[in-house]
Amino acid sequence: MSAVADLPVASFPAAAAPAWGGRLATMDRRKRLRLALGVVVLVAVAIAAVVLGRQPDWRVLFANLSDKDGGAVVAQLTTMNIPYKYAEGGGAVMVPADKVHDVRLRLASQGLPKGSVAGFELMENSRFGMTQFQEKLNFQRGLEGELTRSIQALGSVQSARVHLALPNQNGFFREQQKPSASVLLTLYPGRSLERSQIAGIVHLVASSVPELAPTAVSVLDDSGKLLSDSGNAGDAAGAVDGQQLQYRQQLEQLYTRRILDILEPVVGRQNVKAQVTADVDFSQTEATSEEHRPNLTAETSAVRSQQTVEVTGAGAGGAAPAGGVPGATTNQPPGPTTAPVNGAAAPLAPTAATAGAGAATAAAAAGAKTPGKRESITNYEVDKTVKTVRNATGQIRRLSAAVVVNYQNIADAQGKSSPTALSPQQIEQMTALVRETIGFSKDRGDSVNLMNAPFLVDATTQAPELPLWKKPETLELVRSLAWPIGLAVIGTIVLFGLVRPGLKAMAVVPAPAALPAPGTAGALAAPGATLDAMLAEEPLRPALASPANGAAPALAATPEVVPEQARLEGARQMARDNPGAVANIVKSWVNGDAAATPAGA
């Protein structure tokens, strides 16, 4: 038979927690691999987040560079140790945003980019022994380059080429050949030049070349279409027709916009359509008229000329009669006259001549008293008015307006809206508004037609509204947040899926080493032993020496040494702390002889 000795339950010191290396060694291989993989992935996510967070914001440094300028700029950036990259397609060189302005100024100080068009800098590289022809050719190339740069400064012009024809000026020629120029423009897609901009380009080139007339400048686009006027009569007429058409279109658009502005607040936006046709007279007429007013009185009229004729004699129309003594004596000259200087002259004795002259004078005086004729002619200014009338071009001869108004949506008692036609009174009021807006004139023959009809909405013509997830701003926001959110999600999954379970497994304290087998000598000497040991096959009484170790003192199971309550509490604590050992004891009990079990065991 075997006996079981009752040993007092003693308290054992807690086992020291093993280090991390020991805990990692106690884990199985699968858990160790998962933990290592999680740590590696987590470190990679952290490094990627740091790298992406420190990635610079790239901005365009130069765009549309030629191959030569691009190579020079890249070489200089490499020399300055400035990071750069190319945009999609290689059309632009990009640098970090905080270095754009600094790099541009530093490259500009070195003359980069030089541009594909060379200007007057060609004159700086003059070689020794250059001929006059080469100097003139370089000057012409430089002038063409400068004009090209000026034209390319326009917003709609993508590139330009200027060709100058500068003839040789010779003082021995009576008639000098005039210079001419040609300009080829390449515009950006979807853009066009206005007539004023084309005229500006023509005058820019003409003003830059001496003795170059604007009519000698030809401007073409990349499709070969002539944009400038050549100065011929036919081309001038065509240009005038183009201006007339543009003026007519602007006039019609003005009246259409007026109609929409006056009706849209009444019927709503997109509920009214209007078209206006203007008949414009561009003919030039000149009329001259002369008007005469009725005859006026002499007091209110202006005298133009006045003439008076007076005739004296015997008859009304005859000459005066001859007088004097006939004969040679009458024809004699008068005698010498005397001046009373020193006094009065003595009267002369009458002679035959003086006597004849006196008789002639007396006869003339007698004939002057005979009756005569007097005429007075007065000319007055004719009152007339000369009027010259020259009609202005672009006068409106007739206006025709067509307006269509949509049905109105009116809600019924149930709240359902249905399209309803306008009343005749509303149509008449809107027609009156349109007439006042366009300046309706019945004498001119204007007409206004306003119709009320439902609009048919074509779903194919309407641009569908993009959903929120397809809008460009939403896509841009998603692209900007994709990497940070993705890295955060991956890091969270790795942390809670791989790293955290591994750390939990390492935190579990391993079970203490198994106690020595019952019946061995080390069962009682094992540190922390709290179990009753199987001492021998033969049952022995308590308090007797054990056959296995006779030197051991006897164990008394008296209530004074170990109280019953303490043993029960110790047994419970042992079962909680080391269930394996308790199972072995119970197994030994089951296999042993129950009759040999001492009382009170």
Coordinates of C-alpha atoms in Angstrom, one line a residue, residues 39-49 487:
V39 CA 6.8 45.4 -37.4
V40 CA 8.4 45.6 -40.9
V41 CA 5.3 46.8 -42.6
L42 CA 4.6 49.3 -39.9
V43 CA 8.1 50.7 -40.2
A44 CA 7.7 50.9 -44.0
V45 CA 4.4 52.8 -43.7
A46 CA 6.0 55.2 -41.2
I47 CA 8.9 55.8 -43.6
A48 CA 6.6 56.4 -46.6
A49 CA 4.5 58.9 -44.6
L487 CA -1.0 55.0 -45.3

